[in-house]
XYZ file of C-alpha atoms in Angstrom:
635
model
C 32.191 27.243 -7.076
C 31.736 28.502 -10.570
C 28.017 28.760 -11.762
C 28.103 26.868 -14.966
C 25.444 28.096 -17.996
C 21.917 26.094 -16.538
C 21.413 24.394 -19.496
C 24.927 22.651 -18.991
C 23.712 21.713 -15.593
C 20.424 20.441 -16.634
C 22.118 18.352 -19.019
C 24.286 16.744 -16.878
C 21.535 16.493 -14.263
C 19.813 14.703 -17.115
C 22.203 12.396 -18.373
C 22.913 11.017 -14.653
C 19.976 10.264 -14.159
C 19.939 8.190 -17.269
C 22.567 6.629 -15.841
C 20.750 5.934 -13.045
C 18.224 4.276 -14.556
C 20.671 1.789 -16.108
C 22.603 1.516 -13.252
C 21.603 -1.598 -10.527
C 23.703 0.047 -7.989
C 21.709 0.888 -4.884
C 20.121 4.535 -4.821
C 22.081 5.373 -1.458
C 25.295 5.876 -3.015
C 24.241 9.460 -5.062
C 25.074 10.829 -1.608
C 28.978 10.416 -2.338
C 28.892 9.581 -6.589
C 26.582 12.692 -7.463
C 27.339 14.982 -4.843
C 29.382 17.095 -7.200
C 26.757 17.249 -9.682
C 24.106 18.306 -7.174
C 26.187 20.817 -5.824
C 26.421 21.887 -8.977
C 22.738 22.093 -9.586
C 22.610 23.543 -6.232
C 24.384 26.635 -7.603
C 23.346 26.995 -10.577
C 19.439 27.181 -8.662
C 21.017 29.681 -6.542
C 22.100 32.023 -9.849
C 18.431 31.778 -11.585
C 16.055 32.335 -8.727
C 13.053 34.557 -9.809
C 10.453 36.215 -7.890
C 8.425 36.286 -10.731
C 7.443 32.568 -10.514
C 6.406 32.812 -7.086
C 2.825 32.094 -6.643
C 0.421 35.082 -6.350
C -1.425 35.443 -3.246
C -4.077 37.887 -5.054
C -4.542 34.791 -7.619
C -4.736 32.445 -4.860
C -7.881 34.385 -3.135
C -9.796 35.355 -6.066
C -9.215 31.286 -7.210
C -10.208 30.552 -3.520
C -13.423 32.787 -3.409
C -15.054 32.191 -6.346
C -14.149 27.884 -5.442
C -16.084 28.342 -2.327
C -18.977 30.144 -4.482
C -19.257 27.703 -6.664
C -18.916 24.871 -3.643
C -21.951 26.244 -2.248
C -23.693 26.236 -5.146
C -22.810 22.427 -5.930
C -24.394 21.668 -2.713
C -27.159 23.626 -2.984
C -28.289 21.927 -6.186
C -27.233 17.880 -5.602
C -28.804 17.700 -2.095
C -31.228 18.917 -0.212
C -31.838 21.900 1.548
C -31.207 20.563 4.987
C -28.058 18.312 4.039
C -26.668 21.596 1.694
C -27.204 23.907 4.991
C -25.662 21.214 7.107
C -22.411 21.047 5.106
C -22.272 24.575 4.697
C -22.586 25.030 8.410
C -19.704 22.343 9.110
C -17.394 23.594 6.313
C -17.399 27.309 8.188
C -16.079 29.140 5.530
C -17.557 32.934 6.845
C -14.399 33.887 8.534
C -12.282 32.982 6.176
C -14.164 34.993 3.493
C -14.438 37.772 5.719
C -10.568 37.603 6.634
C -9.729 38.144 2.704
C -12.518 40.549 1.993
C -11.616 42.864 4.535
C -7.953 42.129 3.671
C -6.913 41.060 6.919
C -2.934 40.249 7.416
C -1.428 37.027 6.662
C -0.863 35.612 9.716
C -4.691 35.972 10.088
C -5.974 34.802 6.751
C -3.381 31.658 7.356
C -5.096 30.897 10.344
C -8.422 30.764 9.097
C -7.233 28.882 6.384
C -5.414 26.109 8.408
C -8.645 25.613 10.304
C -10.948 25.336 7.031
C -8.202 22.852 5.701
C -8.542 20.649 8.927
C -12.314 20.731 8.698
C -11.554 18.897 5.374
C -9.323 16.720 5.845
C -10.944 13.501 7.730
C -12.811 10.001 7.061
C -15.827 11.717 6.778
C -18.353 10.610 3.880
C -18.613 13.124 1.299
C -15.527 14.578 1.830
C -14.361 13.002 -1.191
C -16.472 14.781 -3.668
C -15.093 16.443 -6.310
C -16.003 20.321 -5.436
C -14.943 19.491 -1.767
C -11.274 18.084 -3.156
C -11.321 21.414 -4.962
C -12.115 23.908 -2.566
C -9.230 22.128 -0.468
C -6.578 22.704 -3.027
C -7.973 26.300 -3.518
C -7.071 26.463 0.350
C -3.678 24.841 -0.079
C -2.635 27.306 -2.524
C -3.629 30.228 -0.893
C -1.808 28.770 2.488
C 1.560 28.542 0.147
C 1.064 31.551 -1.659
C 0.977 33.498 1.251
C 4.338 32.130 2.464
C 6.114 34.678 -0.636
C 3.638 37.856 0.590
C 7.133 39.636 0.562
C 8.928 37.999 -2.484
C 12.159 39.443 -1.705
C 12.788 38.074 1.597
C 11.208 34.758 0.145
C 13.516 34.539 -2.544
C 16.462 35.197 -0.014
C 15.091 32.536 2.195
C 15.566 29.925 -0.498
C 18.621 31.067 -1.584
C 19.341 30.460 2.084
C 17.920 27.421 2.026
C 19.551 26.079 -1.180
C 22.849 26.936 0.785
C 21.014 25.126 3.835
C 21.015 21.689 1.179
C 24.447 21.967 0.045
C 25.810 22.276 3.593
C 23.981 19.333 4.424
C 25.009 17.142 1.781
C 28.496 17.228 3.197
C 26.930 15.519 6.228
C 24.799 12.918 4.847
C 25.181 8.899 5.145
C 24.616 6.494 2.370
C 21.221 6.251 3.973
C 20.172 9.422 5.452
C 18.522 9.782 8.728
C 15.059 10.079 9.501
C 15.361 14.029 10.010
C 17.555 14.071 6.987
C 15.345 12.664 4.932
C 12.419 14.535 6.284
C 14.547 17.630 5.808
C 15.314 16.857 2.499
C 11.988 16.082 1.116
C 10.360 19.174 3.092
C 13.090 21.076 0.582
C 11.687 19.271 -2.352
C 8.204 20.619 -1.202
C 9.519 24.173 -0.751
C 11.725 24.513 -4.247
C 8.367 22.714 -6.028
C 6.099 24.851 -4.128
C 7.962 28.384 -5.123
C 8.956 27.056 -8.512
C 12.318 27.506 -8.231
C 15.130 25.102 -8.478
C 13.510 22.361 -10.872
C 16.644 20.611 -11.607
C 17.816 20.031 -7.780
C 13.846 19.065 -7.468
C 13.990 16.370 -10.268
C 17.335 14.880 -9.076
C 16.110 14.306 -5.614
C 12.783 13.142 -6.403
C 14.900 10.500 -8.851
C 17.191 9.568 -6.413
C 14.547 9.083 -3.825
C 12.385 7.364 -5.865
C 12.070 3.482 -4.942
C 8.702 2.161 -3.768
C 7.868 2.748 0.099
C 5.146 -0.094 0.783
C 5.473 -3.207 -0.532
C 3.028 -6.251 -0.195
C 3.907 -9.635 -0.647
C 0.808 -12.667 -0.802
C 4.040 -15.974 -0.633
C 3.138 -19.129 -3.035
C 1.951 -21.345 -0.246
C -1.161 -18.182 0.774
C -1.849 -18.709 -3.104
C -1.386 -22.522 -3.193
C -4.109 -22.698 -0.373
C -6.761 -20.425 -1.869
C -6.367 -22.121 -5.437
C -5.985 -25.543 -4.293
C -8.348 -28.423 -4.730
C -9.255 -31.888 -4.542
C -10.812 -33.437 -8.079
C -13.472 -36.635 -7.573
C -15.763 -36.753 -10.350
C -17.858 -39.295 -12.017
C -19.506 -39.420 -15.241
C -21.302 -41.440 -17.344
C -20.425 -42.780 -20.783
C -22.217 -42.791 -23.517
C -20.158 -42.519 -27.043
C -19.740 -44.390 -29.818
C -16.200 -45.164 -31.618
C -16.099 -46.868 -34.933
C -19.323 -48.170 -35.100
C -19.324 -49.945 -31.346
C -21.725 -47.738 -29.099
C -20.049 -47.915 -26.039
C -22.267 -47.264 -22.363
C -20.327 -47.579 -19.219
C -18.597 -44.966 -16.466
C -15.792 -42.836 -15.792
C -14.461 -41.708 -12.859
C -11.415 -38.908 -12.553
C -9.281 -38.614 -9.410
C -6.470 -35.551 -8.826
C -5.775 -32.142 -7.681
C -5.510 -28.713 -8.921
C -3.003 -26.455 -8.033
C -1.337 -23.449 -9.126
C 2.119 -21.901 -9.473
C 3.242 -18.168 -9.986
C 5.394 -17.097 -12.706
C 7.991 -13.948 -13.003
C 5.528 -11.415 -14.279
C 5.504 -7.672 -14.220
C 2.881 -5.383 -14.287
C 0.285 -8.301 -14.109
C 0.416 -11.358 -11.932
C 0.724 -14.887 -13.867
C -0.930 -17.238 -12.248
C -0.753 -20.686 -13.850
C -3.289 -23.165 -12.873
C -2.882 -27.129 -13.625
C -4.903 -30.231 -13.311
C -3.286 -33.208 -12.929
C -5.275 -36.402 -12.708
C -5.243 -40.353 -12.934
C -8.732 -41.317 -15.501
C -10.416 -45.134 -15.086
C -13.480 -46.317 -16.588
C -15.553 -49.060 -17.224
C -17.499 -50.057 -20.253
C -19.560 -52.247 -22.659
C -18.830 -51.981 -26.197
C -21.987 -53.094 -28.248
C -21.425 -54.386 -32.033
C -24.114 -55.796 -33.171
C -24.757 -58.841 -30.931
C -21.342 -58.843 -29.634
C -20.598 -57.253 -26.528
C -17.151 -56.153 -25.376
C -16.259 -55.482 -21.654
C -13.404 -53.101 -21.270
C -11.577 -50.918 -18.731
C -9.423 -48.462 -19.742
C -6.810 -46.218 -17.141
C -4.936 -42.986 -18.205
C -3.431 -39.842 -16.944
C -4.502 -35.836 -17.534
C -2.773 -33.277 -17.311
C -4.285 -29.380 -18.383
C -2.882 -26.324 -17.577
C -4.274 -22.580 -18.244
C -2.644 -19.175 -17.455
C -4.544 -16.606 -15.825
C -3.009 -12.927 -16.084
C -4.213 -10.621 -13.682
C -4.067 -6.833 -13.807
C -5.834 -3.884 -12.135
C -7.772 -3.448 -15.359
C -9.115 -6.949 -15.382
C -8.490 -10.882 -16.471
C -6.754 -12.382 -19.230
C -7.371 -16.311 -19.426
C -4.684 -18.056 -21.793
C -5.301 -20.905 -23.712
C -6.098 -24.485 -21.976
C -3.117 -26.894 -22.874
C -4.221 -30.570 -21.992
C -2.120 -33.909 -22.455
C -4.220 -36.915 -22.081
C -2.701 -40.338 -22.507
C -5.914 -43.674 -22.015
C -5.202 -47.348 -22.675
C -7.755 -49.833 -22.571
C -8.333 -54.003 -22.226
C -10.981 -55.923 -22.921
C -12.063 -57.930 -19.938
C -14.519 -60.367 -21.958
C -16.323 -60.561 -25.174
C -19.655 -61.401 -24.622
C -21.342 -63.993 -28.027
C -22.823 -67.521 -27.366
C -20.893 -68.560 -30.588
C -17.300 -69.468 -30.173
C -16.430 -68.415 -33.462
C -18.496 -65.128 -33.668
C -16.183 -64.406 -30.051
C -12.953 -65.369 -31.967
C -13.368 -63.352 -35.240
C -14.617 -60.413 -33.319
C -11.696 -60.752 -30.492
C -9.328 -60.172 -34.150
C -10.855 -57.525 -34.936
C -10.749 -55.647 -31.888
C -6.988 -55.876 -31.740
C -6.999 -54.990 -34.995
C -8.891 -51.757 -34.659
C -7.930 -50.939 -30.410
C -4.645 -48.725 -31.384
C -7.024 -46.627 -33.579
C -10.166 -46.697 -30.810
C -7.664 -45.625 -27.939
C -6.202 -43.282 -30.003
C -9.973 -41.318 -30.638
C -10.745 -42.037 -27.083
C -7.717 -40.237 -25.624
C -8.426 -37.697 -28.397
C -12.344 -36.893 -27.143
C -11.502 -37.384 -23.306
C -8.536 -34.664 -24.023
C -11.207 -32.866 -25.565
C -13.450 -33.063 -23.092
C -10.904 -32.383 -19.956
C -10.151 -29.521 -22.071
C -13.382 -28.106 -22.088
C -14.552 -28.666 -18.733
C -11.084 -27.354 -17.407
C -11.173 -24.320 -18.986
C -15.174 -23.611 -18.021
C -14.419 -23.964 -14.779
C -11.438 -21.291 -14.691
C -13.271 -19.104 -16.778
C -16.345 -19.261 -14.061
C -13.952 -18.985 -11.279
C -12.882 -15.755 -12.595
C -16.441 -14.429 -13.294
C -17.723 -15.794 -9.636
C -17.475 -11.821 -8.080
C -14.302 -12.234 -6.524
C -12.578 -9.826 -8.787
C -15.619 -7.654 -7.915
C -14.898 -7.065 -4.536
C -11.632 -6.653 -4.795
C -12.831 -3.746 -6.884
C -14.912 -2.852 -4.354
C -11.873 -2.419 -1.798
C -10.046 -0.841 -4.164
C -12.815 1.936 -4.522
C -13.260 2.180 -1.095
C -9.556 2.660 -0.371
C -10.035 5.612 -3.626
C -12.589 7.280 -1.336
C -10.601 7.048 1.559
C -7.476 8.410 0.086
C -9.759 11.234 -1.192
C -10.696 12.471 2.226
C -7.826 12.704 3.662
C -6.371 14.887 0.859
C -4.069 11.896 -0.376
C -2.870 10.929 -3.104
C -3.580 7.762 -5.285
C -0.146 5.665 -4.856
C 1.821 4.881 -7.913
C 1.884 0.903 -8.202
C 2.776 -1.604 -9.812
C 1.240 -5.189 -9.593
C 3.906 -8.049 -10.271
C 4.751 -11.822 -9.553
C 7.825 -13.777 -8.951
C 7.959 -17.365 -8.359
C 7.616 -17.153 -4.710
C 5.222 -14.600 -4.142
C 2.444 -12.235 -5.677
C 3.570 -8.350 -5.384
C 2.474 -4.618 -4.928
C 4.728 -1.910 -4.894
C 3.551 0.912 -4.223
C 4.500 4.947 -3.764
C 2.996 7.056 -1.701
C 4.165 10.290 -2.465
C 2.520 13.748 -3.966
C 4.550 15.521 -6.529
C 6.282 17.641 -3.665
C 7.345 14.772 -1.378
C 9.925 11.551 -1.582
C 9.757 8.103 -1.940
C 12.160 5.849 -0.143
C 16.309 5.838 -1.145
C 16.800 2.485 -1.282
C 14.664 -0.822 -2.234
C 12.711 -3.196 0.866
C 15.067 -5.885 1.645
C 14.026 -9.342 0.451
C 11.525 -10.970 2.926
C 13.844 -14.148 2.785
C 16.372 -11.970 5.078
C 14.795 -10.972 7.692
C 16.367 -11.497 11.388
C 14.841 -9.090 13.766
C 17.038 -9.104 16.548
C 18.622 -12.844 16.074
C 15.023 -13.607 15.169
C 15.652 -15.438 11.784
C 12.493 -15.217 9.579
C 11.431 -18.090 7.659
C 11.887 -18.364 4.035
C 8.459 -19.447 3.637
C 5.448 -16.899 4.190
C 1.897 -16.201 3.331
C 1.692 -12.763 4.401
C 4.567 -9.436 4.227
C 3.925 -6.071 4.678
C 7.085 -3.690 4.405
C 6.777 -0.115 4.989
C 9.166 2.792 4.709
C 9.763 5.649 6.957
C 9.529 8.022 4.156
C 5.483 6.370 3.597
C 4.113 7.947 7.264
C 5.738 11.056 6.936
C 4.585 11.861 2.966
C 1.221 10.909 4.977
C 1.469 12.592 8.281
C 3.268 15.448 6.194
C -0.349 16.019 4.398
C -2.743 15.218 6.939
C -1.330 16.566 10.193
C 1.438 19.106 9.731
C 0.598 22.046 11.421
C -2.465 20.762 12.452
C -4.368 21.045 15.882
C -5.979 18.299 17.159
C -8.376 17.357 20.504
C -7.657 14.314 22.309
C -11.325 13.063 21.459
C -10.428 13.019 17.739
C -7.461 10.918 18.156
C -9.475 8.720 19.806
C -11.660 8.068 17.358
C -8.842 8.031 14.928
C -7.365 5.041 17.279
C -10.655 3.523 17.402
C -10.956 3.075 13.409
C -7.322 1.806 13.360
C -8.561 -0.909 15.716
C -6.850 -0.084 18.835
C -9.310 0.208 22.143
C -8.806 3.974 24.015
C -7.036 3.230 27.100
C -8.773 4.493 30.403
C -6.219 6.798 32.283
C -4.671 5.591 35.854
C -3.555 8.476 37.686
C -3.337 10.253 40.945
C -3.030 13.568 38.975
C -6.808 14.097 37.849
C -5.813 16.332 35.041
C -4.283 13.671 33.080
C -7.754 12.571 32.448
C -8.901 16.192 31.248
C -8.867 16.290 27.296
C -6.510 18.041 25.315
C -4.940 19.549 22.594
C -1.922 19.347 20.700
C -0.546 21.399 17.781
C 1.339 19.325 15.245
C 4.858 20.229 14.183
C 5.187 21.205 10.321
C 8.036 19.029 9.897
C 8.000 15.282 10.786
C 4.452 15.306 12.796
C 4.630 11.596 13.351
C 8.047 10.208 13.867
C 8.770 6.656 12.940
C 12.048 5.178 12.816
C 12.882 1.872 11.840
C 16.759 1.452 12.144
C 19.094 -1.080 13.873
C 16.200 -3.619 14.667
C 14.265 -0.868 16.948
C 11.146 0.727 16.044
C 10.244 4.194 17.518
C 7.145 5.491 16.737
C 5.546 9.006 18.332
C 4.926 12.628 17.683
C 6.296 16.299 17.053
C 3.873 19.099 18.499
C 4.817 22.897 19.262
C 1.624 23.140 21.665
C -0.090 21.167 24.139
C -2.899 22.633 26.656
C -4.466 20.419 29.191
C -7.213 21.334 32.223
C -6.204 25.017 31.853
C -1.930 24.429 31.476
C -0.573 25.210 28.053
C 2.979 24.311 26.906
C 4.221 26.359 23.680
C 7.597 25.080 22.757
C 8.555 21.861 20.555
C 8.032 18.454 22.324
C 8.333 15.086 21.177
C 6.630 12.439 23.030
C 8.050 8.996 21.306
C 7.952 5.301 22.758
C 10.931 2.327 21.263
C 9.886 -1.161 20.214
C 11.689 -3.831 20.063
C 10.938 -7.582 18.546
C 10.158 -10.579 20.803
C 8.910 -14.058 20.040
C 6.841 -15.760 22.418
C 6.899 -19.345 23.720
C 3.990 -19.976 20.913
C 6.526 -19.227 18.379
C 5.108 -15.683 17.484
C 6.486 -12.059 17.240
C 5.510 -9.071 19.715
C 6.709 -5.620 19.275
C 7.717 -4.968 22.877
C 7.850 -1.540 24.059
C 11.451 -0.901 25.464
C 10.884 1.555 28.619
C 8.699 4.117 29.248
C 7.402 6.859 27.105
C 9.791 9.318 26.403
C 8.685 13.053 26.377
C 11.357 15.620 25.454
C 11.505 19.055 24.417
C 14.213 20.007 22.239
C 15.962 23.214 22.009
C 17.611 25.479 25.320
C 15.736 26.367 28.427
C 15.109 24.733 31.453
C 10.864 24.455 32.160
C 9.505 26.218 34.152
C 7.190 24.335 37.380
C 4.126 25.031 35.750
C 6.104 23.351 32.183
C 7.109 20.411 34.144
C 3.964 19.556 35.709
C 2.887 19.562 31.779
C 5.472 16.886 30.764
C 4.094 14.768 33.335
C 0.883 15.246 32.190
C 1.606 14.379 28.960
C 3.656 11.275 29.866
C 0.782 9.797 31.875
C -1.890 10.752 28.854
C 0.031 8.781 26.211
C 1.446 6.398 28.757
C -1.292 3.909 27.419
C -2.089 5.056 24.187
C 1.463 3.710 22.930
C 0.175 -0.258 24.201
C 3.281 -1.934 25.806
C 2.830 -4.565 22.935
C 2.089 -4.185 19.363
C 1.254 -7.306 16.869
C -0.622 -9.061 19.384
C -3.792 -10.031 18.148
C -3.896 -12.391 15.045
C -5.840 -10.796 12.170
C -9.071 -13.045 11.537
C -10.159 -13.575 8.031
C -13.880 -13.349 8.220
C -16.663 -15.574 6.493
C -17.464 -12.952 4.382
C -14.077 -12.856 2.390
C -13.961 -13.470 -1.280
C -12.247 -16.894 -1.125
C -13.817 -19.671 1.119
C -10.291 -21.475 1.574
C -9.265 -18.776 3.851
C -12.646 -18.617 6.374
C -11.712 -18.399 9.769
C -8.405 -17.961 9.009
C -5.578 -16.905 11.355
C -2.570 -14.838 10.497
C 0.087 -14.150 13.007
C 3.493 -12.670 12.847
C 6.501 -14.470 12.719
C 9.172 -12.017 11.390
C 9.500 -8.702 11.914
C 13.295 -6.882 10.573
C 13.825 -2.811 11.236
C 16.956 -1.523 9.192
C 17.695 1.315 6.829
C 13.931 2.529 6.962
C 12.283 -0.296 6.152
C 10.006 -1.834 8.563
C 9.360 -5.400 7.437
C 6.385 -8.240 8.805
C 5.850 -11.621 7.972
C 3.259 -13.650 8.949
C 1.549 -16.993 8.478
């Protein structure tokens, strides 16, 4: 191909994807449309790479060193001595120091560095602080920096891997595969990482760029948790021209709510609707007037609802009242007569001021008691989650998704991107919760609960917080144990399956999850696993398929198909020692992928912000796997 000038190429890159952003064709279809203008960009990249913008490793240490100085020094002055020599002691950082002091090689000083990166990386408290967050990045630099400690061979290993991307484009699907899409975004991370090839990098990251986690909370969750029953009474006491008037009111209704098309705040709309009666004596001097008096209400407010707080619109109330007088009250005949004129005479213009103040007063009431709903601390603690979830992402060296917070007129939305600047988000948009069919299981149209989760989500995750990582069998467990899951207890006649262990994760896809054709397949990618004195180095994938059942209650299971697989890809046959390994592993895992998954009904507890939804139970009744999208429903 010829290489075009790059600033043609970056303006055509540019003006597709304006395009794109006009166009409400579905993001899949770059992979045959804009082929020829990322093979273009492809090329071009190819033509302009410059080992002058690779990152410096000597930058990357000094940045490092002086991080963990000042780390150190952080601790030492915003705790105490004991808690600063604690920390200190956990974080390790003495042969890592010493590795780069003494200018050890870079296989070395990378392995140090892997392990100091692991040590933060967790859901440990504190971990989230900001010199902590730092000293991590410090360490992620140096690990990428010292990927280019020859920049001519790193240079021709992206050219080689440019050529790699082109190649593969001629194989890709309107939806590419999980490993494609893996593949692809590890490429992003690479070309972002080396700072080379920004226009291939900004055309994938737009083309891959739809939400991958969506939550939907359907109109009848909201109905319940707004809904309510109005019985009030109230006394009387006014006075309309010139007759003081004593008696009782009673109003009877409901409030309820409906969700309007909103983005980037939910609009809630909240309405009373109610029948007024009352009954009454009208005093005029010596006359007295019994009167009833029936009417409708009807008030309605708009509640806007945003991450940055509450907007309340203005109360709108209708109010319509007519009255009758049951008996005037005079021991003169004629007094009862001239005053019975005269209230005809004046009732148009009394009813009239009495719908007026009991709009008024409907009004008032209405709109105090939406304004103290708001202000009651439920906002608060959803605040409160929100920071919590802040701190967690912190920890585990993840970033804070892109979202955006939405309604429609079925359901309240989040839609949200997990992604960091070197990673993808999903090709193509969730599928509306009002198709699912998971295996001939039709969902329901109506829902209170949906979760839907792309592929491309737990691998931008697993991508950050496990790749290349080793772990012990003792810290998944406690990672299984926070997720909720109970550690299974190991049923073997090989004793060694028992033993702990520990696995290296794979650098590309460390967690595999698949959600295609209606089967789910969840498991891992490791290029090491040691058990009771055996070690396996060679890549293995240990993997278990669900499928979707529904049970004679009416709910849906994920149902593992099978047994747990365990392969290990690439040539070779094992060796006796390497097969004794597999089934090891296969009898380890055997029970930490459960046979079912969506079991157990999530329980709202009594100490959740909204008392309508104590005690609570929310099962699953739809569950659809296609193009990447893993999609549950549940009521």
């Amino acid at each position: 191909m010829v290489s075009l000038p790059r600033a043609i190429i970056g303006f055509l890159v540019a003006m597709h994807l304006a395009i794109g952003m006009c166009s409400e064709q579905v993001h899949a279809q770059f992979l045959v449309e804009s082929r020829g203008v990322l093979e273009a960009a492809i090329e071009t990249a190819r033509g302009d790479l410059d080992a002058g913008r690779l990152p410096s490793d000597a930058v990357a240490k000094s940045q490092l060193l002086a991080q963990i100085l000042a780390t150190d020094e952080t601790l030492a002055s915003r705790t105490d001595s004991q808690n600063h020599a604690n920390w200190m002691r956990y974080l390790n950082v003495s042969p890592l120091v010493a590795a780069i002091e003494q200018q050890e090689s870079p296989a070395v000083i990378a392995e140090r560095a892997e392990g100091l990166r692991g040590r933060l990386i967790g859901n440990i408290p504190g971990l989230e602080m900001t010199t902590l967050r730092s000293l991590r990045q410090r360490v992620d630099d140096l690990l990428v920096s010292l990927r280019y400690d020859s920049p001519d061979r790193a240079i021709e290993q992206i050219d080689q891997q440019l050529s790699s991307l082109a190649n593969r484009l001629t194989q890709l699907g309107e939806v590419p595969s999980p490993d494609d899409a893996a593949a692809l975004s590890a490429l992003v991370g690479l070309f972002d990482d080396s700072r080379q090839a920004g226009e291939v990098v900004d055309f994938l990251r737009h083309r891959f760029s739809h939400p991958n986690l969506v939550i939907l909370i359907g109109q009848p969750l909201v109905h319940d948790v707004t809904a309510r029953g109005v019985a009030e009474c109230r006394p009387i006491r006014d006075c309309i021209l010139g007759t003081r008037i004593v008696g009782s009111g009673s109003l009877v209704g409901d409030v309820s709510s409906r969700l309007l098309p909103s983005r980037g705040r939910i609009h809630l709309e909240l309405t009373l609707r109610g029948q007024f009666s009352s009954r009454s004596t009208g005093y005029n001097g010596p006359v007295r007037l019994r009167t009833e008096g029936e009417g409708t209400v009807h008030s309605s407010r708009s509640v806007l609802i945003g991450e940055s707080g509450v907007a309340l619109g203005e109360t709108i109330t209708s109010a319509s009242l007519q009255t009758r007088i049951t008996a005037i009250e005079h021991p003169l005949k004629l007094v009862r007569r001239v005053a019975s004129k005269r209230a005809a005479a004046t009732k148009p213009r009394a009813d009239a001021i009495a719908g007026g103040r009991l709009r008024s007063q409907v009004t008032d009431q209405f709109a105090g008691q939406v304004s103290a709903a708001v202000a009651s601390g439920s906002l608060g603690g959803a605040s409160r989650a929100l920071a919590d979830g802040r701190s967690t992402l912190m920890r585990f060296h993840l970033p804070e998704p892109l979202r955006t917070l939405g309604s429609t007129e079925q359901a309240i939305y989040v839609e949200a991107t997990q992604a960091a600047t070197n990673q993808l988000g999903a090709v193509i948009s969730a599928p509306a919760p009002e198709s699912f069919a998971a295996n001939g299981i039709a969902g329901s149209s109506s829902y209170n609960l949906a979760i839907q989760l792309h592929e491309s989500l737990v691998d931008n995750v697993a991508s950050r917080v496990l790749a290349g990582r080793r772990l012990t069998s003792k810290q998944i467990d406690q990672w299984m144990t926070q997720i909720g899951r109970e550690v299974p207890a190991i049923a073997s006649d090989d004793p060694s399956s028992a033993e702990p262990f520990e696995i290296d994760f794979s650098r590309l896809r460390p967690i595999i999850f698949e959600a295609r054709d209606q089967r789910i397949k969840i498991g891992f990618r490791g290029t090491r696993f040691q058990q009771a004195g055996r070690e396996l180095r060679r890549p293995l994938e240990v993997t278990a398929t669900y499928e979707a059942v529904r049970t004679d209650e009416g709910r849906v299971l994920l149902e593992r198909s099978g047994e747990v697989g365990v392969d290990f890809p690439g040539d070779g046959r094992l060796t006796i020692q390497q097969v004794a390994v597999k089934r090891s592993i296969q009898t380890s895992f055997g029970d930490r992928f459960p046979k079912t998954l969506l079991e157990k009904s999530l329980n709202v507890p009594t100490t959740a912000e909204f008392p309508a939804l104590h005690g609570r139970q929310f099962t699953a009744q739809a569950v659809d796997a296609r193009n990447g999208w893993l999609s549950i429903t549940a009521r």
